[in-house]
């Protein structure tokens, strides 16, 4: 989606990881005294690399409008996924702290269920729907219905199918292409450091049905094309599932054992990259630059990924930490609920993470 773009600083606030039970949860507002600052204050700055935030509104203006009693439907991926669990909790905590009533409708990457949830949300006519897609295309008819009914949608962690571009008030997204480029750079740099002059690469991705994964893998392939000595030999949909990722990795290690082997593997989330590390170790393969073994990279950071980078079993990852992204979404949602005009597109600036700059990102990247 093309529009104005605002980058957000990385927050320094600490977010606890907690799973929310059930498919539909209603969050009652936490009134004054919850300890949360109002959304009109800028996020805390990250030392060193963070980009300057484009504050969504004037900070010196009149007091922000009260959003107490506003109703938001959160139609998102479910807490069965570790990234989603932290992301959703961050959003819910920030909105309810301002008095917003949040109904959380979660799904385990089930497109049919999400369509049902979106349709029921539209029928309820909330003040806002926050929609994180499981399948961009399957949501188009319902999103068109929302527009016709006057129900606003903020699309997040992806961008809409072209047929639904005019149905959303805003998109809040990570720079997915940057995450894909960083993963390719990690692969190439890691293989070069290990003395590999020609190599086979595999990618085990998130869901093929969203722009989230597709934007990353497209950028990954484009970046790899700069070094044709390193070839992507298999790109498979692992649906953000670490168990499936490990199974596919094991199969590919066996498949390419007599075809030059696999020199680098990209697990789109750090917990997927970790599953690849475990599969390689179980197969008796050396892992990491020090052992001149398999190079592994992720592209959104978790504690397990940071620990692996420290141990040398992952060469690198990237940011897109779930609480950082959740804080950005909640801030823009609160601006909208207060009646402020927000940009059509809001991208969070992301950063490549390796052993060389681990100290700059460890705090942010170990919240989940």
Short mmCIF file of C-alpha atoms in Angstrom, two decimals:
data_model
loop_
_atom_site.label_atom_id
_atom_site.label_comp_id
_atom_site.label_asym_id
_atom_site.label_seq_id
_atom_site.Cartn_x
_atom_site.Cartn_y
_atom_site.Cartn_z
CA UNK A 1 0.00 0.00 0.00
CA UNK A 2 1.32 3.41 -0.91
CA UNK A 3 0.89 6.36 1.40
CA UNK A 4 2.61 8.42 4.03
CA UNK A 5 5.12 6.46 6.04
CA UNK A 6 6.07 7.00 9.66
CA UNK A 7 8.86 5.19 11.47
CA UNK A 8 8.61 4.51 15.18
CA UNK A 9 11.28 4.40 17.85
CA UNK A 10 11.90 1.17 19.61
CA UNK A 11 10.20 1.21 23.02
CA UNK A 12 12.14 0.56 26.16
CA UNK A 13 9.16 -0.59 28.19
CA UNK A 14 9.17 -4.08 29.57
CA UNK A 15 6.37 -6.42 28.46
CA UNK A 16 5.59 -9.70 30.16
CA UNK A 17 4.76 -12.80 28.11
CA UNK A 18 1.40 -14.28 28.94
CA UNK A 19 -0.97 -16.53 27.03
CA UNK A 20 -4.66 -15.69 26.94
CA UNK A 21 -7.08 -18.58 27.18
CA UNK A 22 -10.02 -19.25 24.87
CA UNK A 23 -10.97 -18.24 21.37
CA UNK A 24 -12.90 -15.11 22.37
CA UNK A 25 -11.88 -12.97 25.31
CA UNK A 26 -13.46 -9.71 26.42
CA UNK A 27 -11.02 -7.32 28.08
CA UNK A 28 -12.61 -4.89 30.55
CA UNK A 29 -11.08 -1.43 30.75
CA UNK A 30 -8.43 -0.68 33.35
CA UNK A 31 -9.26 2.80 34.55
CA UNK A 32 -6.92 5.50 35.83
CA UNK A 33 -4.20 4.25 38.10
CA UNK A 34 -3.19 1.41 35.78
CA UNK A 35 0.32 2.79 35.50
CA UNK A 36 0.19 3.30 31.74
CA UNK A 37 1.12 6.58 30.10
CA UNK A 38 -1.19 8.10 27.53
CA UNK A 39 -0.49 7.29 23.91
CA UNK A 40 0.28 10.89 23.07
CA UNK A 41 3.67 10.48 24.70
CA UNK A 42 6.41 9.31 22.35
CA UNK A 43 7.89 5.82 22.77
CA UNK A 44 11.11 5.57 24.73
CA UNK A 45 14.16 5.85 22.51
CA UNK A 46 16.54 2.99 21.78
CA UNK A 47 20.23 3.71 22.25
CA UNK A 48 22.32 3.92 19.09
CA UNK A 49 20.54 2.68 16.00
CA UNK A 50 16.88 3.62 16.38
CA UNK A 51 15.40 5.98 13.81
CA UNK A 52 13.77 9.21 14.92
CA UNK A 53 10.09 8.71 15.53
CA UNK A 54 7.55 10.63 13.55
CA UNK A 55 5.24 11.49 16.42
CA UNK A 56 1.73 10.78 15.13
CA UNK A 57 0.39 14.11 16.43
CA UNK A 58 1.43 17.32 18.06
CA UNK A 59 2.66 16.61 21.55
CA UNK A 60 2.03 20.16 22.79
CA UNK A 61 -1.62 20.33 21.72
CA UNK A 62 -4.70 20.21 23.92
CA UNK A 63 -5.23 17.14 26.14
CA UNK A 64 -6.00 13.97 24.21
CA UNK A 65 -9.63 13.01 23.77
CA UNK A 66 -10.95 10.39 26.18
CA UNK A 67 -11.32 6.93 24.62
CA UNK A 68 -12.96 5.30 27.64
CA UNK A 69 -15.75 2.99 26.49
CA UNK A 70 -14.58 2.78 22.89
CA UNK A 71 -14.89 -0.76 21.53
CA UNK A 72 -12.16 -2.49 19.54
CA UNK A 73 -12.36 -5.95 18.00
CA UNK A 74 -8.95 -7.60 17.83
CA UNK A 75 -9.12 -10.19 15.02
CA UNK A 76 -5.65 -11.69 15.17
CA UNK A 77 -3.56 -14.83 15.10
CA UNK A 78 -3.87 -16.80 18.33
CA UNK A 79 -1.76 -17.28 21.41
CA UNK A 80 -0.74 -20.74 20.21
CA UNK A 81 1.91 -18.82 18.27
CA UNK A 82 4.60 -17.33 20.55
CA UNK A 83 5.06 -14.13 18.53
CA UNK A 84 1.31 -13.51 18.39
CA UNK A 85 0.89 -14.14 22.12
CA UNK A 86 3.28 -11.34 23.08
CA UNK A 87 2.12 -9.01 20.30
CA UNK A 88 -1.55 -9.36 21.21
CA UNK A 89 -0.97 -8.98 24.95
CA UNK A 90 0.97 -5.77 24.35
CA UNK A 91 -1.85 -4.32 22.25
CA UNK A 92 -4.56 -5.37 24.71
CA UNK A 93 -2.67 -4.04 27.74
CA UNK A 94 -2.10 -0.64 26.16
CA UNK A 95 -5.67 -0.21 24.91
CA UNK A 96 -7.40 -1.38 28.09
CA UNK A 97 -5.12 0.85 30.18
CA UNK A 98 -6.73 3.80 28.36
CA UNK A 99 -10.27 2.55 29.01
CA UNK A 100 -10.86 0.87 25.66
CA UNK A 101 -13.00 -2.28 25.67
CA UNK A 102 -11.17 -4.96 23.67
CA UNK A 103 -12.74 -8.16 22.43
CA UNK A 104 -10.01 -10.56 21.33
CA UNK A 105 -10.97 -13.06 18.65
CA UNK A 106 -8.00 -15.29 18.02
CA UNK A 107 -7.45 -18.09 15.53
CA UNK A 108 -4.67 -20.64 14.93
CA UNK A 109 -3.96 -19.46 11.35
CA UNK A 110 -7.36 -20.75 10.19
CA UNK A 111 -8.59 -18.59 7.26
CA UNK A 112 -12.19 -19.81 7.40
CA UNK A 113 -12.44 -19.13 11.13
CA UNK A 114 -10.96 -15.66 10.69
CA UNK A 115 -13.53 -14.77 8.01
CA UNK A 116 -16.29 -15.77 10.45
CA UNK A 117 -14.71 -13.71 13.20
CA UNK A 118 -14.38 -10.68 10.96
CA UNK A 119 -17.99 -10.91 9.82
CA UNK A 120 -19.26 -11.15 13.41
CA UNK A 121 -17.09 -8.18 14.33
CA UNK A 122 -18.53 -6.08 11.51
CA UNK A 123 -22.07 -6.95 12.61
CA UNK A 124 -21.28 -5.65 16.11
CA UNK A 125 -20.29 -2.23 14.66
CA UNK A 126 -17.32 -1.52 16.94
CA UNK A 127 -15.39 1.73 16.89
CA UNK A 128 -12.44 -0.06 15.28
CA UNK A 129 -11.32 -3.48 14.05
CA UNK A 130 -7.65 -4.40 14.28
CA UNK A 131 -7.06 -7.10 11.69
CA UNK A 132 -3.94 -9.25 11.42
CA UNK A 133 -4.53 -11.52 8.41
CA UNK A 134 -4.20 -15.26 8.10
CA UNK A 135 -5.00 -15.13 4.37
CA UNK A 136 -5.05 -11.69 2.70
CA UNK A 137 -7.20 -12.70 -0.25
CA UNK A 138 -9.89 -14.59 1.69
CA UNK A 139 -10.62 -11.47 3.75
CA UNK A 140 -11.40 -9.18 0.80
CA UNK A 141 -15.22 -9.68 0.62
CA UNK A 142 -15.63 -9.15 4.35
CA UNK A 143 -13.39 -6.09 4.29
CA UNK A 144 -15.53 -4.63 1.52
CA UNK A 145 -18.58 -5.30 3.70
CA UNK A 146 -16.90 -3.45 6.57
CA UNK A 147 -16.31 -0.42 4.37
CA UNK A 148 -19.94 -0.44 3.23
CA UNK A 149 -21.08 -0.65 6.86
CA UNK A 150 -18.80 2.22 7.91
CA UNK A 151 -16.69 0.04 10.22
CA UNK A 152 -13.03 1.16 10.20
CA UNK A 153 -10.19 -1.37 9.95
CA UNK A 154 -6.50 -0.97 10.74
CA UNK A 155 -4.68 -3.76 8.93
CA UNK A 156 -1.50 -4.86 10.64
CA UNK A 157 1.64 -6.96 10.20
CA UNK A 158 0.91 -7.27 6.47
CA UNK A 159 -0.66 -5.20 3.74
CA UNK A 160 -4.07 -5.83 2.18
CA UNK A 161 -4.79 -7.61 -1.05
CA UNK A 162 -4.95 -4.97 -3.84
CA UNK A 163 -8.71 -5.50 -4.11
CA UNK A 164 -9.10 -4.30 -0.50
CA UNK A 165 -6.69 -1.37 -0.43
CA UNK A 166 -9.51 1.15 -0.16
CA UNK A 167 -11.25 -0.65 2.71
CA UNK A 168 -8.77 0.19 5.47
CA UNK A 169 -8.09 3.45 7.28
CA UNK A 170 -4.44 2.58 7.81
CA UNK A 171 -1.81 -0.14 7.63
CA UNK A 172 0.62 -0.66 10.52
CA UNK A 173 3.40 -2.97 9.44
CA UNK A 174 7.01 -3.92 9.91
CA UNK A 175 9.40 -3.30 7.04
CA UNK A 176 9.00 -6.89 5.86
CA UNK A 177 11.26 -6.45 2.82
CA UNK A 178 14.11 -5.27 5.05
CA UNK A 179 13.72 -8.40 7.19
CA UNK A 180 14.09 -10.58 4.09
CA UNK A 181 17.15 -8.66 2.90
CA UNK A 182 18.79 -8.95 6.30
CA UNK A 183 18.29 -12.73 6.29
CA UNK A 184 19.97 -13.02 2.88
CA UNK A 185 22.85 -10.85 4.04
CA UNK A 186 23.25 -13.06 7.11
CA UNK A 187 23.36 -16.17 4.90
CA UNK A 188 25.93 -14.74 2.51
CA UNK A 189 28.14 -13.18 5.18
CA UNK A 190 28.00 -16.33 7.29
CA UNK A 191 28.90 -18.63 4.42
CA UNK A 192 31.77 -16.38 3.41
CA UNK A 193 33.04 -16.35 6.99
CA UNK A 194 32.89 -20.15 7.01
CA UNK A 195 34.94 -20.28 3.79
CA UNK A 196 32.04 -21.47 1.62
CA UNK A 197 32.51 -20.23 -1.96
CA UNK A 198 29.50 -22.02 -3.46
CA UNK A 199 26.43 -23.09 -1.54
CA UNK A 200 22.86 -24.37 -1.42
CA UNK A 201 20.29 -22.48 0.61
CA UNK A 202 16.87 -23.48 1.93
CA UNK A 203 14.10 -21.20 3.21
CA UNK A 204 11.34 -22.39 5.54
CA UNK A 205 8.82 -19.60 5.73
CA UNK A 206 5.67 -18.42 7.43
CA UNK A 207 2.33 -18.57 5.65
CA UNK A 208 2.25 -18.26 1.86
CA UNK A 209 -1.19 -16.67 2.11
CA UNK A 210 -0.08 -13.30 3.47
CA UNK A 211 2.08 -10.48 2.20
CA UNK A 212 4.10 -10.82 5.42
CA UNK A 213 5.90 -13.95 4.22
CA UNK A 214 5.77 -13.12 0.54
CA UNK A 215 7.38 -9.71 0.96
CA UNK A 216 10.18 -11.20 3.03
CA UNK A 217 10.96 -14.09 0.69
CA UNK A 218 10.79 -11.84 -2.37
CA UNK A 219 13.36 -9.50 -0.85
CA UNK A 220 15.43 -12.50 0.31
CA UNK A 221 15.59 -13.85 -3.26
CA UNK A 222 16.37 -10.43 -4.72
CA UNK A 223 19.24 -9.92 -2.29
CA UNK A 224 20.64 -13.40 -2.98
CA UNK A 225 20.65 -12.68 -6.71
CA UNK A 226 23.62 -10.35 -6.06
CA UNK A 227 25.73 -13.43 -5.21
CA UNK A 228 24.79 -16.13 -7.77
CA UNK A 229 27.34 -18.54 -6.32
CA UNK A 230 24.83 -19.08 -3.54
CA UNK A 231 21.58 -20.65 -4.75
CA UNK A 232 18.17 -21.00 -3.10
CA UNK A 233 17.36 -24.65 -3.84
CA UNK A 234 14.17 -25.01 -1.79
CA UNK A 235 11.58 -22.52 -0.52
CA UNK A 236 8.82 -24.20 1.51
CA UNK A 237 5.81 -22.94 3.45
CA UNK A 238 6.22 -23.97 7.10
CA UNK A 239 3.20 -21.93 8.28
CA UNK A 240 5.12 -20.34 11.18
CA UNK A 241 5.17 -23.79 12.81
CA UNK A 242 8.42 -24.87 14.51
CA UNK A 243 7.49 -28.57 14.48
CA UNK A 244 6.77 -28.49 10.75
CA UNK A 245 9.91 -26.43 10.18
CA UNK A 246 12.08 -29.02 11.92
CA UNK A 247 10.46 -31.86 9.97
CA UNK A 248 10.96 -30.12 6.62
CA UNK A 249 14.56 -29.25 7.49
CA UNK A 250 15.35 -32.88 8.32
CA UNK A 251 13.85 -34.00 5.00
CA UNK A 252 15.82 -31.42 3.05
CA UNK A 253 19.11 -32.28 4.77
CA UNK A 254 18.58 -35.89 3.69
CA UNK A 255 17.43 -34.94 0.19
CA UNK A 256 20.51 -32.81 -0.50
CA UNK A 257 23.06 -34.98 1.27
CA UNK A 258 24.32 -36.29 -2.09
CA UNK A 259 23.76 -33.01 -3.93
CA UNK A 260 26.35 -30.87 -2.22
CA UNK A 261 24.47 -30.53 1.07
CA UNK A 262 22.86 -27.43 2.52
CA UNK A 263 25.14 -24.56 3.47
CA UNK A 264 22.60 -22.02 4.77
CA UNK A 265 19.05 -22.24 6.10
CA UNK A 266 16.57 -19.40 6.63
CA UNK A 267 13.89 -19.89 9.26
CA UNK A 268 11.56 -16.92 8.92
CA UNK A 269 10.97 -16.61 12.67
CA UNK A 270 13.69 -17.22 15.24
CA UNK A 271 11.80 -20.17 16.73
CA UNK A 272 11.77 -21.68 13.23
CA UNK A 273 15.49 -21.04 12.87
CA UNK A 274 16.00 -22.75 16.22
CA UNK A 275 14.07 -25.78 14.94
CA UNK A 276 16.45 -25.91 11.97
CA UNK A 277 19.47 -25.80 14.30
CA UNK A 278 18.04 -28.70 16.31
CA UNK A 279 17.27 -30.72 13.17
CA UNK A 280 20.81 -30.21 11.89
CA UNK A 281 22.33 -31.24 15.19
CA UNK A 282 20.13 -34.34 15.33
CA UNK A 283 21.32 -35.21 11.81
CA UNK A 284 24.93 -34.94 12.96
CA UNK A 285 25.67 -31.86 10.87
CA UNK A 286 28.11 -29.21 12.08
CA UNK A 287 26.44 -25.84 12.72
CA UNK A 288 27.93 -22.36 12.71
CA UNK A 289 30.95 -20.52 11.37
CA UNK A 290 33.35 -21.81 14.03
CA UNK A 291 32.73 -25.43 12.97
CA UNK A 292 32.54 -24.48 9.27
CA UNK A 293 29.05 -25.88 9.29
CA UNK A 294 25.49 -24.95 8.42
CA UNK A 295 24.75 -21.21 8.60
CA UNK A 296 21.32 -20.46 10.07
CA UNK A 297 19.46 -17.16 10.15
CA UNK A 298 16.12 -15.95 11.43
CA UNK A 299 14.35 -12.67 10.64
CA UNK A 300 12.40 -11.64 13.71
CA UNK A 301 13.97 -11.82 17.09
CA UNK A 302 13.21 -14.01 20.09
CA UNK A 303 15.26 -14.89 23.15
CA UNK A 304 16.02 -18.31 21.66
CA UNK A 305 17.47 -16.61 18.59
CA UNK A 306 19.60 -14.23 20.62
CA UNK A 307 20.86 -17.16 22.71
CA UNK A 308 21.73 -19.05 19.52
CA UNK A 309 23.61 -16.06 18.08
CA UNK A 310 25.61 -15.89 21.31
CA UNK A 311 26.33 -19.62 21.06
CA UNK A 312 27.29 -19.36 17.39
CA UNK A 313 24.58 -21.74 16.18
CA UNK A 314 22.73 -18.90 14.41
CA UNK A 315 24.66 -16.33 12.43
CA UNK A 316 22.06 -13.63 12.84
CA UNK A 317 18.46 -12.48 12.84
CA UNK A 318 16.59 -9.15 12.66
CA UNK A 319 14.31 -7.14 14.88
CA UNK A 320 10.49 -7.08 14.56
CA UNK A 321 10.19 -7.98 18.23
CA UNK A 322 6.53 -8.64 19.07
CA UNK A 323 6.15 -6.13 21.89
CA UNK A 324 7.79 -3.39 19.82
CA UNK A 325 5.38 -4.02 16.96
CA UNK A 326 2.41 -4.32 19.33
CA UNK A 327 3.24 -1.01 20.97
CA UNK A 328 3.35 0.68 17.56
CA UNK A 329 -0.06 -0.75 16.62
CA UNK A 330 -1.64 0.29 19.92
CA UNK A 331 -0.30 3.83 19.64
CA UNK A 332 -1.72 4.33 16.15
CA UNK A 333 -5.04 2.75 17.18
CA UNK A 334 -5.34 5.15 20.11
CA UNK A 335 -4.60 8.11 17.85
CA UNK A 336 -7.40 7.00 15.53
CA UNK A 337 -9.85 6.44 18.38
CA UNK A 338 -9.14 9.96 19.63
CA UNK A 339 -10.26 11.34 16.29
CA UNK A 340 -6.82 12.15 14.92
CA UNK A 341 -5.97 11.62 11.26
CA UNK A 342 -3.29 8.97 10.93
CA UNK A 343 -1.12 8.19 7.90
CA UNK A 344 -2.26 5.62 5.38
CA UNK A 345 0.81 3.48 6.04
CA UNK A 346 3.00 3.26 9.13
CA UNK A 347 6.15 1.18 8.85
CA UNK A 348 8.33 0.28 11.82
CA UNK A 349 12.03 0.59 11.08
CA UNK A 350 13.81 -2.75 11.46
CA UNK A 351 17.45 -3.63 12.09
CA UNK A 352 19.74 -6.49 11.20
CA UNK A 353 21.13 -8.33 14.23
CA UNK A 354 24.41 -10.30 14.36
CA UNK A 355 27.03 -10.99 17.02
CA UNK A 356 28.63 -7.66 16.11
CA UNK A 357 25.69 -5.54 17.29
CA UNK A 358 23.93 -7.93 19.65
CA UNK A 359 24.33 -5.59 22.61
CA UNK A 360 22.29 -2.91 20.82
CA UNK A 361 19.25 -5.18 20.43
CA UNK A 362 19.43 -7.86 23.12
CA UNK A 363 17.02 -6.13 25.52
CA UNK A 364 14.41 -5.61 22.82
CA UNK A 365 14.85 -9.09 21.39
CA UNK A 366 14.54 -11.12 24.58
CA UNK A 367 10.98 -10.18 25.59
CA UNK A 368 9.61 -13.37 24.01
#
